[in-house]
Amino acid sequence: MKIRTSLITSMTVLCSITLSWAVEPNLIWSDEFDVDGAPDPTKWKFDVGGDGWGNNEAQFYTDNRSENARVEGGVLIIEARKEQWLANPIFQIYNDYTSARLVSKGSGDWLYGRIEVRAKLPAGRGTWPAIWMLPTGQTYGIWPNSGEIDIMEHVGFDMGTVHGSLHTIANNWTTGTQPTGSTIVPDADTAFHTYSIDWTPTGVDFLLDGAVYYSAANPQTGWEEWPFDQPFHLIMNLAVGGFWGGQQGIDPDIWPQRLE
């Protein structure tokens, strides 16, 4: 599996693709975050809102706000802050936290390859960073029908462990049946590590620093168990709380926290 679709280094994104599994990978898309300021608008958009995102999350994702998303010194910083934010002016509903959710949809969409993300994670109860992928189209219907690929997920109440998962209509988090692998990363919040997938028609390998720690094979039983034959795009976000991230509550004294 010598195909690479995307590589992110210290939140740096590179993409490559080859015509054959047997040849060296060919870089097709990247972001090295080497220009200070706002994330490159030709590569990144922002998902905006504070309605819980289907996970009972506590943050409001802001729109290109430097306090929540910025490039500094060759690193993309996604920062969650404890501050009230007006989420619904009509009903005067406020969120208690702000953060950011960046998406490559429309400017970085790929079918198969390697996606690599070099990142340092936040720490503390209530943090829920994720580097993941959703389908750019809805070929098989809305979530979870068309699938989800979680390259890296981490919850702050379990600091030493990171997870990689797939979600489909047949197997997803609502039933606890999603294919999932976990690996120990004791210094995830103090050191940069490379979180990757190798995605091919036959399956998805999940890697930490270049070593496979979990593999999910295509069962060849149809889209219900394997909708991963369509283009997907990249998402990077730092959630606060939620059904999983907030399972043991939110520590009010740790903020701000960063996904770098």
PDB file of C-alpha atoms in Angstrom:
ATOM      1  CA  MET A   1       0.000   0.000   0.000  1.00  0.00           C
ATOM      2  CA  LYS A   2       2.268   2.732  -1.313  1.00  0.00           C
ATOM      3  CA  ILE A   3      -0.433   5.259  -2.010  1.00  0.00           C
ATOM      4  CA  ARG A   4      -0.736   8.494  -0.081  1.00  0.00           C
ATOM      5  CA  THR A   5      -3.559  10.940  -0.308  1.00  0.00           C
ATOM      6  CA  SER A   6      -2.934  13.438   2.428  1.00  0.00           C
ATOM      7  CA  LEU A   7      -0.263  14.292   4.960  1.00  0.00           C
ATOM      8  CA  ILE A   8      -0.542  16.791   7.792  1.00  0.00           C
ATOM      9  CA  THR A   9       2.604  17.740   9.637  1.00  0.00           C
ATOM     10  CA  SER A  10       2.255  19.633  12.910  1.00  0.00           C
ATOM     11  CA  MET A  11      -1.173  20.032  11.548  1.00  0.00           C
ATOM     12  CA  THR A  12       0.458  19.992   8.104  1.00  0.00           C
ATOM     13  CA  VAL A  13      -1.536  18.471   5.284  1.00  0.00           C
ATOM     14  CA  LEU A  14      -0.086  16.614   2.341  1.00  0.00           C
ATOM     15  CA  CYS A  15      -1.893  14.513  -0.231  1.00  0.00           C
ATOM     16  CA  SER A  16      -0.626  12.072  -2.789  1.00  0.00           C
ATOM     17  CA  ILE A  17      -1.907   9.371  -5.083  1.00  0.00           C
ATOM     18  CA  THR A  18      -0.396   6.746  -7.371  1.00  0.00           C
ATOM     19  CA  LEU A  19      -1.604   4.691 -10.304  1.00  0.00           C
ATOM     20  CA  SER A  20      -0.373   1.447  -8.755  1.00  0.00           C
ATOM     21  CA  TRP A  21       0.101   0.123  -5.239  1.00  0.00           C
ATOM     22  CA  ALA A  22       3.605  -0.996  -6.222  1.00  0.00           C
ATOM     23  CA  VAL A  23       5.110   2.397  -7.027  1.00  0.00           C
ATOM     24  CA  GLU A  24       6.212   5.218  -4.770  1.00  0.00           C
ATOM     25  CA  PRO A  25       3.474   7.552  -3.523  1.00  0.00           C
ATOM     26  CA  ASN A  26       2.874  10.816  -5.346  1.00  0.00           C
ATOM     27  CA  LEU A  27       2.009  13.907  -3.318  1.00  0.00           C
ATOM     28  CA  ILE A  28      -1.160  15.599  -4.603  1.00  0.00           C
ATOM     29  CA  TRP A  29      -2.238  17.970  -1.806  1.00  0.00           C
ATOM     30  CA  SER A  30      -0.573  19.505   1.213  1.00  0.00           C
ATOM     31  CA  ASP A  31      -0.656  22.291   3.755  1.00  0.00           C
ATOM     32  CA  GLU A  32       2.501  22.923   5.790  1.00  0.00           C
ATOM     33  CA  PHE A  33       0.966  25.823   7.757  1.00  0.00           C
ATOM     34  CA  ASP A  34       4.025  27.942   7.063  1.00  0.00           C
ATOM     35  CA  VAL A  35       2.262  31.326   6.757  1.00  0.00           C
ATOM     36  CA  ASP A  36       1.155  32.947  10.009  1.00  0.00           C
ATOM     37  CA  GLY A  37      -2.421  34.156  10.300  1.00  0.00           C
ATOM     38  CA  ALA A  38      -5.685  32.571   9.251  1.00  0.00           C
ATOM     39  CA  PRO A  39      -5.739  29.035   7.789  1.00  0.00           C
ATOM     40  CA  ASP A  40      -5.442  29.061   3.988  1.00  0.00           C
ATOM     41  CA  PRO A  41      -8.988  29.799   2.707  1.00  0.00           C
ATOM     42  CA  THR A  42      -8.263  28.006  -0.568  1.00  0.00           C
ATOM     43  CA  LYS A  43      -7.868  24.768   1.393  1.00  0.00           C
ATOM     44  CA  TRP A  44     -10.010  25.128   4.513  1.00  0.00           C
ATOM     45  CA  LYS A  45     -13.555  26.108   5.358  1.00  0.00           C
ATOM     46  CA  PHE A  46     -15.165  26.335   8.793  1.00  0.00           C
ATOM     47  CA  ASP A  47     -18.150  24.412  10.082  1.00  0.00           C
ATOM     48  CA  VAL A  48     -19.976  26.894  12.309  1.00  0.00           C
ATOM     49  CA  GLY A  49     -22.554  26.451  15.065  1.00  0.00           C
ATOM     50  CA  GLY A  50     -23.286  25.362  18.601  1.00  0.00           C
ATOM     51  CA  ASP A  51     -26.179  22.921  18.522  1.00  0.00           C
ATOM     52  CA  GLY A  52     -24.273  19.966  19.994  1.00  0.00           C
ATOM     53  CA  TRP A  53     -23.279  18.469  16.625  1.00  0.00           C
ATOM     54  CA  GLY A  54     -25.265  15.306  17.297  1.00  0.00           C
ATOM     55  CA  ASN A  55     -23.014  14.482  20.263  1.00  0.00           C
ATOM     56  CA  ASN A  56     -24.280  16.858  22.974  1.00  0.00           C
ATOM     57  CA  GLU A  57     -21.060  18.886  22.654  1.00  0.00           C
ATOM     58  CA  ALA A  58     -20.704  22.073  24.716  1.00  0.00           C
ATOM     59  CA  GLN A  59     -18.726  24.315  22.351  1.00  0.00           C
ATOM     60  CA  PHE A  60     -19.700  26.801  19.664  1.00  0.00           C
ATOM     61  CA  TYR A  61     -17.570  26.423  16.524  1.00  0.00           C
ATOM     62  CA  THR A  62     -16.706  29.928  15.349  1.00  0.00           C
ATOM     63  CA  ASP A  63     -16.136  31.208  11.808  1.00  0.00           C
ATOM     64  CA  ASN A  64     -12.467  31.949  11.089  1.00  0.00           C
ATOM     65  CA  ARG A  65     -11.856  33.561  14.489  1.00  0.00           C
ATOM     66  CA  SER A  66      -8.157  33.824  15.343  1.00  0.00           C
ATOM     67  CA  GLU A  67      -8.729  33.036  19.016  1.00  0.00           C
ATOM     68  CA  ASN A  68      -9.984  29.599  17.943  1.00  0.00           C
ATOM     69  CA  ALA A  69      -8.003  28.835  14.766  1.00  0.00           C
ATOM     70  CA  ARG A  70      -4.727  30.368  13.613  1.00  0.00           C
ATOM     71  CA  VAL A  71      -1.333  29.523  12.174  1.00  0.00           C
ATOM     72  CA  GLU A  72       1.708  30.448  14.264  1.00  0.00           C
ATOM     73  CA  GLY A  73       5.308  29.441  13.708  1.00  0.00           C
ATOM     74  CA  GLY A  74       4.594  26.623  11.289  1.00  0.00           C
ATOM     75  CA  VAL A  75       1.811  25.113  13.400  1.00  0.00           C
ATOM     76  CA  LEU A  76      -1.952  25.222  13.039  1.00  0.00           C
ATOM     77  CA  ILE A  77      -3.555  25.856  16.420  1.00  0.00           C
ATOM     78  CA  ILE A  78      -7.166  24.873  17.075  1.00  0.00           C
ATOM     79  CA  GLU A  79      -7.967  26.311  20.497  1.00  0.00           C
ATOM     80  CA  ALA A  80     -10.955  25.650  22.737  1.00  0.00           C
ATOM     81  CA  ARG A  81     -11.700  28.460  25.179  1.00  0.00           C
ATOM     82  CA  LYS A  82     -14.017  28.777  28.160  1.00  0.00           C
ATOM     83  CA  GLU A  83     -16.144  31.808  27.265  1.00  0.00           C
ATOM     84  CA  GLN A  84     -19.814  32.441  26.667  1.00  0.00           C
ATOM     85  CA  TRP A  85     -20.878  32.694  23.038  1.00  0.00           C
ATOM     86  CA  LEU A  86     -24.317  33.641  21.751  1.00  0.00           C
ATOM     87  CA  ALA A  87     -25.426  30.612  19.765  1.00  0.00           C
ATOM     88  CA  ASN A  88     -29.041  31.593  19.122  1.00  0.00           C
ATOM     89  CA  PRO A  89     -29.889  35.322  19.198  1.00  0.00           C
ATOM     90  CA  ILE A  90     -33.642  34.692  18.877  1.00  0.00           C
ATOM     91  CA  PHE A  91     -33.901  32.470  21.929  1.00  0.00           C
ATOM     92  CA  GLN A  92     -30.838  33.953  23.678  1.00  0.00           C
ATOM     93  CA  ILE A  93     -29.093  30.602  23.944  1.00  0.00           C
ATOM     94  CA  TYR A  94     -25.404  30.675  24.881  1.00  0.00           C
ATOM     95  CA  ASN A  95     -22.620  28.119  24.704  1.00  0.00           C
ATOM     96  CA  ASP A  96     -20.043  28.121  27.502  1.00  0.00           C
ATOM     97  CA  TYR A  97     -17.079  27.270  25.232  1.00  0.00           C
ATOM     98  CA  THR A  98     -15.752  28.213  21.801  1.00  0.00           C
ATOM     99  CA  SER A  99     -13.582  26.210  19.424  1.00  0.00           C
ATOM    100  CA  ALA A 100     -13.083  25.552  15.697  1.00  0.00           C
ATOM    101  CA  ARG A 101     -13.804  22.850  13.163  1.00  0.00           C
ATOM    102  CA  LEU A 102     -11.871  23.009   9.866  1.00  0.00           C
ATOM    103  CA  VAL A 103     -12.933  21.059   6.777  1.00  0.00           C
ATOM    104  CA  SER A 104     -11.255  20.499   3.405  1.00  0.00           C
ATOM    105  CA  LYS A 105     -14.537  19.774   1.602  1.00  0.00           C
ATOM    106  CA  GLY A 106     -14.515  21.104  -1.935  1.00  0.00           C
ATOM    107  CA  SER A 107     -10.783  21.740  -1.992  1.00  0.00           C
ATOM    108  CA  GLY A 108      -9.422  18.466  -0.627  1.00  0.00           C
ATOM    109  CA  ASP A 109     -11.532  15.405  -1.468  1.00  0.00           C
ATOM    110  CA  TRP A 110      -9.976  12.013  -2.108  1.00  0.00           C
ATOM    111  CA  LEU A 111     -10.802   8.409  -2.893  1.00  0.00           C
ATOM    112  CA  TYR A 112      -8.117   6.091  -1.462  1.00  0.00           C
ATOM    113  CA  GLY A 113      -4.595   6.947  -0.428  1.00  0.00           C
ATOM    114  CA  ARG A 114      -2.666   7.849   2.687  1.00  0.00           C
ATOM    115  CA  ILE A 115      -3.766  10.621   5.015  1.00  0.00           C
ATOM    116  CA  GLU A 116      -1.164  11.657   7.591  1.00  0.00           C
ATOM    117  CA  VAL A 117      -1.512  14.149  10.400  1.00  0.00           C
ATOM    118  CA  ARG A 118       1.335  15.172  12.664  1.00  0.00           C
ATOM    119  CA  ALA A 119      -0.272  16.555  15.797  1.00  0.00           C
ATOM    120  CA  LYS A 120       0.032  17.272  19.499  1.00  0.00           C
ATOM    121  CA  LEU A 121      -3.159  16.779  21.484  1.00  0.00           C
ATOM    122  CA  PRO A 122      -4.805  18.752  24.299  1.00  0.00           C
ATOM    123  CA  ALA A 123      -5.025  17.461  27.855  1.00  0.00           C
ATOM    124  CA  GLY A 124      -7.709  17.366  30.505  1.00  0.00           C
ATOM    125  CA  ARG A 125     -11.168  16.075  31.269  1.00  0.00           C
ATOM    126  CA  GLY A 126     -13.676  17.315  28.722  1.00  0.00           C
ATOM    127  CA  THR A 127     -11.339  17.646  25.716  1.00  0.00           C
ATOM    128  CA  TRP A 128     -12.265  15.656  22.608  1.00  0.00           C
ATOM    129  CA  PRO A 129      -9.955  16.302  19.626  1.00  0.00           C
ATOM    130  CA  ALA A 130     -10.560  14.499  16.358  1.00  0.00           C
ATOM    131  CA  ILE A 131      -8.884  14.180  12.971  1.00  0.00           C
ATOM    132  CA  TRP A 132     -11.358  12.411  10.732  1.00  0.00           C
ATOM    133  CA  MET A 133     -13.141  12.161   7.401  1.00  0.00           C
ATOM    134  CA  LEU A 134     -16.682  12.350   6.064  1.00  0.00           C
ATOM    135  CA  PRO A 135     -18.001  11.622   2.573  1.00  0.00           C
ATOM    136  CA  THR A 136     -18.091  14.633   0.281  1.00  0.00           C
ATOM    137  CA  GLY A 137     -21.322  13.357  -1.279  1.00  0.00           C
ATOM    138  CA  GLN A 138     -24.199  11.355   0.146  1.00  0.00           C
ATOM    139  CA  THR A 139     -24.166   8.447  -2.276  1.00  0.00           C
ATOM    140  CA  TYR A 140     -25.722   6.063   0.230  1.00  0.00           C
ATOM    141  CA  GLY A 141     -27.665   8.607   2.277  1.00  0.00           C
ATOM    142  CA  ILE A 142     -27.062  10.720   5.377  1.00  0.00           C
ATOM    143  CA  TRP A 143     -24.886   9.667   8.302  1.00  0.00           C
ATOM    144  CA  PRO A 144     -24.094   6.917   9.032  1.00  0.00           C
ATOM    145  CA  ASN A 145     -25.159   5.438   5.682  1.00  0.00           C
ATOM    146  CA  SER A 146     -22.315   6.991   3.662  1.00  0.00           C
ATOM    147  CA  GLY A 147     -19.691   6.298   6.329  1.00  0.00           C
ATOM    148  CA  GLU A 148     -17.148   8.020   8.574  1.00  0.00           C
ATOM    149  CA  ILE A 149     -13.405   7.437   8.970  1.00  0.00           C
ATOM    150  CA  ASP A 150     -11.860   8.488  12.294  1.00  0.00           C
ATOM    151  CA  ILE A 151      -8.109   8.745  11.777  1.00  0.00           C
ATOM    152  CA  MET A 152      -7.509   9.860  15.369  1.00  0.00           C
ATOM    153  CA  GLU A 153      -9.828  10.443  18.313  1.00  0.00           C
ATOM    154  CA  HIS A 154      -8.844  11.137  21.897  1.00  0.00           C
ATOM    155  CA  VAL A 155     -10.772  11.886  25.076  1.00  0.00           C
ATOM    156  CA  GLY A 156      -9.130  13.778  27.908  1.00  0.00           C
ATOM    157  CA  PHE A 157     -10.311  11.504  30.691  1.00  0.00           C
ATOM    158  CA  ASP A 158      -8.216   8.696  29.137  1.00  0.00           C
ATOM    159  CA  MET A 159      -5.024  10.568  28.364  1.00  0.00           C
ATOM    160  CA  GLY A 160      -2.738   7.746  27.251  1.00  0.00           C
ATOM    161  CA  THR A 161      -4.907   6.227  24.519  1.00  0.00           C
ATOM    162  CA  VAL A 162      -5.840   7.220  20.971  1.00  0.00           C
ATOM    163  CA  HIS A 163      -8.410   5.537  18.763  1.00  0.00           C
ATOM    164  CA  GLY A 164      -9.100   4.886  15.081  1.00  0.00           C
ATOM    165  CA  SER A 165     -12.565   3.844  13.906  1.00  0.00           C
ATOM    166  CA  LEU A 166     -14.945   3.314  11.008  1.00  0.00           C
ATOM    167  CA  HIS A 167     -18.692   3.990  11.122  1.00  0.00           C
ATOM    168  CA  THR A 168     -21.338   2.608   8.754  1.00  0.00           C
ATOM    169  CA  ILE A 169     -25.096   2.041   8.817  1.00  0.00           C
ATOM    170  CA  ALA A 170     -24.440  -1.567   9.851  1.00  0.00           C
ATOM    171  CA  ASN A 171     -21.845  -0.755  12.525  1.00  0.00           C
ATOM    172  CA  ASN A 172     -21.565   2.602  14.305  1.00  0.00           C
ATOM    173  CA  TRP A 173     -21.164   4.262  17.710  1.00  0.00           C
ATOM    174  CA  THR A 174     -24.898   4.343  18.445  1.00  0.00           C
ATOM    175  CA  THR A 175     -24.843   0.543  18.770  1.00  0.00           C
ATOM    176  CA  GLY A 176     -21.201   0.248  19.861  1.00  0.00           C
ATOM    177  CA  THR A 177     -20.402  -2.038  16.938  1.00  0.00           C
ATOM    178  CA  GLN A 178     -18.020   0.166  14.927  1.00  0.00           C
ATOM    179  CA  PRO A 179     -14.672  -1.373  13.921  1.00  0.00           C
ATOM    180  CA  THR A 180     -12.214   0.313  16.306  1.00  0.00           C
ATOM    181  CA  GLY A 181      -8.566   0.043  17.220  1.00  0.00           C
ATOM    182  CA  SER A 182      -6.724   1.740  20.079  1.00  0.00           C
ATOM    183  CA  THR A 183      -3.077   2.305  20.869  1.00  0.00           C
ATOM    184  CA  ILE A 184      -1.132   3.704  23.816  1.00  0.00           C
ATOM    185  CA  VAL A 185       0.485   7.130  23.375  1.00  0.00           C
ATOM    186  CA  PRO A 186       1.701   8.226  26.828  1.00  0.00           C
ATOM    187  CA  ASP A 187       2.997  11.609  25.627  1.00  0.00           C
ATOM    188  CA  ALA A 188       0.191  12.491  23.207  1.00  0.00           C
ATOM    189  CA  ASP A 189      -0.248  15.904  24.837  1.00  0.00           C
ATOM    190  CA  THR A 190       3.451  16.801  25.101  1.00  0.00           C
ATOM    191  CA  ALA A 191       4.936  15.485  21.832  1.00  0.00           C
ATOM    192  CA  PHE A 192       3.980  15.466  18.172  1.00  0.00           C
ATOM    193  CA  HIS A 193       3.035  12.115  16.668  1.00  0.00           C
ATOM    194  CA  THR A 194       1.944  11.130  13.172  1.00  0.00           C
ATOM    195  CA  TYR A 195      -1.560   9.688  12.923  1.00  0.00           C
ATOM    196  CA  SER A 196      -2.318   8.049   9.577  1.00  0.00           C
ATOM    197  CA  ILE A 197      -4.514   5.798   7.517  1.00  0.00           C
ATOM    198  CA  ASP A 198      -3.727   3.761   4.425  1.00  0.00           C
ATOM    199  CA  TRP A 199      -7.046   3.484   2.593  1.00  0.00           C
ATOM    200  CA  THR A 200      -7.430   1.089  -0.332  1.00  0.00           C
ATOM    201  CA  PRO A 201     -10.334  -0.768  -1.969  1.00  0.00           C
ATOM    202  CA  THR A 202      -9.571  -3.760   0.262  1.00  0.00           C
ATOM    203  CA  GLY A 203      -9.478  -2.020   3.641  1.00  0.00           C
ATOM    204  CA  VAL A 204      -8.185   0.687   5.949  1.00  0.00           C
ATOM    205  CA  ASP A 205      -4.996   0.444   8.023  1.00  0.00           C
ATOM    206  CA  PHE A 206      -4.579   2.775  11.012  1.00  0.00           C
ATOM    207  CA  LEU A 207      -1.010   3.831  11.841  1.00  0.00           C
ATOM    208  CA  LEU A 208       0.845   5.602  14.631  1.00  0.00           C
ATOM    209  CA  ASP A 209       4.225   7.038  13.618  1.00  0.00           C
ATOM    210  CA  GLY A 210       4.252   4.791  10.552  1.00  0.00           C
ATOM    211  CA  ALA A 211       3.416   1.523  12.324  1.00  0.00           C
ATOM    212  CA  VAL A 212       0.067  -0.197  11.781  1.00  0.00           C
ATOM    213  CA  TYR A 213      -1.845  -0.758  15.016  1.00  0.00           C
ATOM    214  CA  TYR A 214      -5.235  -1.723  13.587  1.00  0.00           C
ATOM    215  CA  SER A 215      -6.612  -2.962  10.269  1.00  0.00           C
ATOM    216  CA  ALA A 216     -10.209  -3.090   9.059  1.00  0.00           C
ATOM    217  CA  ALA A 217     -10.843  -5.239   5.989  1.00  0.00           C
ATOM    218  CA  ASN A 218     -13.538  -4.654   3.399  1.00  0.00           C
ATOM    219  CA  PRO A 219     -15.967  -7.556   3.993  1.00  0.00           C
ATOM    220  CA  GLN A 220     -17.194  -7.324   0.389  1.00  0.00           C
ATOM    221  CA  THR A 221     -20.804  -7.532   1.605  1.00  0.00           C
ATOM    222  CA  GLY A 222     -22.135  -4.261   0.216  1.00  0.00           C
ATOM    223  CA  TRP A 223     -22.338  -0.574   1.060  1.00  0.00           C
ATOM    224  CA  GLU A 224     -24.118  -1.134   4.368  1.00  0.00           C
ATOM    225  CA  GLU A 225     -20.862  -2.417   5.848  1.00  0.00           C
ATOM    226  CA  TRP A 226     -18.433  -0.726   3.471  1.00  0.00           C
ATOM    227  CA  PRO A 227     -19.452   2.630   1.958  1.00  0.00           C
ATOM    228  CA  PHE A 228     -15.783   3.629   1.634  1.00  0.00           C
ATOM    229  CA  ASP A 229     -15.698   3.625  -2.167  1.00  0.00           C
ATOM    230  CA  GLN A 230     -16.563   7.312  -2.542  1.00  0.00           C
ATOM    231  CA  PRO A 231     -14.493  10.512  -2.102  1.00  0.00           C
ATOM    232  CA  PHE A 232     -14.065  11.742   1.485  1.00  0.00           C
ATOM    233  CA  HIS A 233     -12.720  15.017   2.880  1.00  0.00           C
ATOM    234  CA  LEU A 234     -10.717  15.858   5.996  1.00  0.00           C
ATOM    235  CA  ILE A 235     -12.005  17.408   9.239  1.00  0.00           C
ATOM    236  CA  MET A 236      -9.954  18.665  12.201  1.00  0.00           C
ATOM    237  CA  ASN A 237     -11.701  19.873  15.341  1.00  0.00           C
ATOM    238  CA  LEU A 238     -11.488  20.177  19.097  1.00  0.00           C
ATOM    239  CA  ALA A 239     -14.809  19.464  20.808  1.00  0.00           C
ATOM    240  CA  VAL A 240     -15.644  20.128  24.451  1.00  0.00           C
ATOM    241  CA  GLY A 241     -17.679  17.598  26.418  1.00  0.00           C
ATOM    242  CA  GLY A 242     -20.215  15.526  24.512  1.00  0.00           C
ATOM    243  CA  PHE A 243     -21.520  12.018  24.958  1.00  0.00           C
ATOM    244  CA  TRP A 244     -17.987  10.589  24.870  1.00  0.00           C
ATOM    245  CA  GLY A 245     -15.655  13.513  25.588  1.00  0.00           C
ATOM    246  CA  GLY A 246     -17.812  14.627  28.506  1.00  0.00           C
ATOM    247  CA  GLN A 247     -18.492  11.159  29.842  1.00  0.00           C
ATOM    248  CA  GLN A 248     -16.700  12.062  33.093  1.00  0.00           C
ATOM    249  CA  GLY A 249     -17.633  15.743  33.011  1.00  0.00           C
ATOM    250  CA  ILE A 250     -15.719  18.859  31.962  1.00  0.00           C
ATOM    251  CA  ASP A 251     -12.935  20.236  34.138  1.00  0.00           C
ATOM    252  CA  PRO A 252     -13.667  23.990  34.280  1.00  0.00           C
ATOM    253  CA  ASP A 253     -10.109  24.912  35.257  1.00  0.00           C
ATOM    254  CA  ILE A 254      -8.028  23.614  32.316  1.00  0.00           C
ATOM    255  CA  TRP A 255      -8.916  26.073  29.569  1.00  0.00           C
ATOM    256  CA  PRO A 256      -7.782  27.132  27.047  1.00  0.00           C
ATOM    257  CA  GLN A 257      -6.643  23.884  25.450  1.00  0.00           C
ATOM    258  CA  ARG A 258      -5.042  23.354  22.024  1.00  0.00           C
ATOM    259  CA  LEU A 259      -4.948  20.805  19.260  1.00  0.00           C
ATOM    260  CA  GLU A 260      -1.752  21.671  17.368  1.00  0.00           C
TER     261      GLU A 260
END
